[in-house]
């Protein structure tokens, strides 16, 4: 048996050997190589390739490699620009490689080289990579992920993607050709601090199945987006986030945290069950997100929820001018809304019809707000008789602008559960007293007076959608809605808290 001290010495020796062999290789007019491709060919695993500022018309391939870094000029100006004469499907192909790092680069796929589906980065065959401060623009996809790739994106820009039919993708998750075998290859994404702008589908789960197929060819693991901004003009299909379903990894989840969404067209999120209606992540969660779009009336819902899993909204504000804020599709398995502000210029906020089974829509510490009564529906509704949906409401205020007794349309199968702290109002479109309940300069934070100030229950939340402390002041009841006000009701204090 080897003594622990000897094992430690051997480990240090191995690490020292690895560090000794790692090298820095330079690319540029005065570098070790004139082209990035030459540097990749001659680099060893663990090396760092430093690329001088300049434009490089090269389609790069990293195959069967480990821990290789491609690093541009930190000051900017290192551009991989695929020209019209370069027949390439991607700017950088990462194939069967792990620990790859792309940093401080611009990958420009704007030039039309005849390949409509060209991608700035394509990763496949269980590749793992990190893109840090990489700007990707043009082409049919910014990032294309296949067959068990794991992608980490940090402070990246994904912009200006388009292809016929409006099916461009900021991040597109594609198929696993071995989908019928037991060698599952799940694709995962973690994005932090990224901008998605004019990408048609900022995130596109493409099952690679057609009508008549019963098995999705795409396998998907957890998808996590933190502190990202989505400013999209939507695709030609009137869907922005196109989440068709694949074969989901057991225990996987979809999380959007501290994200902002604007300028979508039609559905902002379209969570569809095609072609495998029972396949879904464990849950989809929106936490501390803002979705604000009041510039013009559009059809469809901000969130179309037809995955066979629960949908969770926490500290999230949605203000829109659409058919509904949230529409629960036939396969939905429940909705939980906590400390949210859900507002619609049109009269419906949460709706459903023809669901497969009765599910609960649980709303706590939230504000439901509408501005019109046309068509004549309440904000919480089932669109046809016998809709199997059960509303469970407490510590929530709503303004239905109707003469209903509780702002809920009684076409739902199960009568709603209304807690003692559920309050509805049918006369004042700004019952909650938002600072600015108008468009386009919408501000859903609370003014004073407001029935939402200090009216919530302590559910353990310590911050609001903007990251401000909740409750404020400390040791009081929190406000209803997504925003914790720094105002204190006038009858409780003669001053404001900073």
mmCIF file of C-alpha atoms in Angstrom, residues 161-162 165-168 197-202 231-241 262-268 293:
data_model
loop_
_atom_site.group_PDB
_atom_site.id
_atom_site.type_symbol
_atom_site.label_atom_id
_atom_site.label_comp_id
_atom_site.label_asym_id
_atom_site.label_seq_id
_atom_site.Cartn_x
_atom_site.Cartn_y
_atom_site.Cartn_z
ATOM 1 C CA UNK A 161 -29.561 35.567 -36.269
ATOM 2 C CA UNK A 162 -32.045 34.738 -39.006
ATOM 3 C CA UNK A 165 -39.188 30.710 -41.768
ATOM 4 C CA UNK A 166 -37.911 32.764 -38.848
ATOM 5 C CA UNK A 167 -36.239 29.707 -37.312
ATOM 6 C CA UNK A 168 -32.925 31.235 -36.322
ATOM 7 C CA UNK A 197 -30.774 40.400 -29.206
ATOM 8 C CA UNK A 198 -32.656 39.879 -32.475
ATOM 9 C CA UNK A 199 -32.068 36.144 -32.433
ATOM 10 C CA UNK A 200 -35.565 35.086 -33.608
ATOM 11 C CA UNK A 201 -35.599 32.199 -31.101
ATOM 12 C CA UNK A 202 -33.164 33.172 -28.328
ATOM 13 C CA UNK A 231 -34.376 41.677 -26.363
ATOM 14 C CA UNK A 232 -35.833 39.941 -29.372
ATOM 15 C CA UNK A 233 -38.037 40.737 -32.329
ATOM 16 C CA UNK A 234 -39.393 37.179 -32.329
ATOM 17 C CA UNK A 235 -39.482 34.714 -35.194
ATOM 18 C CA UNK A 236 -41.794 34.625 -38.160
ATOM 19 C CA UNK A 237 -43.866 31.967 -36.359
ATOM 20 C CA UNK A 238 -44.803 34.543 -33.680
ATOM 21 C CA UNK A 239 -42.964 32.590 -30.997
ATOM 22 C CA UNK A 240 -39.909 33.967 -29.217
ATOM 23 C CA UNK A 241 -38.659 31.276 -26.824
ATOM 24 C CA UNK A 262 -38.534 42.808 -23.793
ATOM 25 C CA UNK A 263 -39.751 43.374 -27.347
ATOM 26 C CA UNK A 264 -41.029 39.872 -27.988
ATOM 27 C CA UNK A 265 -43.629 39.107 -30.634
ATOM 28 C CA UNK A 266 -46.583 36.842 -29.863
ATOM 29 C CA UNK A 267 -45.663 34.201 -27.308
ATOM 30 C CA UNK A 268 -42.660 35.127 -25.206
ATOM 31 C CA UNK A 293 -43.976 44.672 -23.151
#
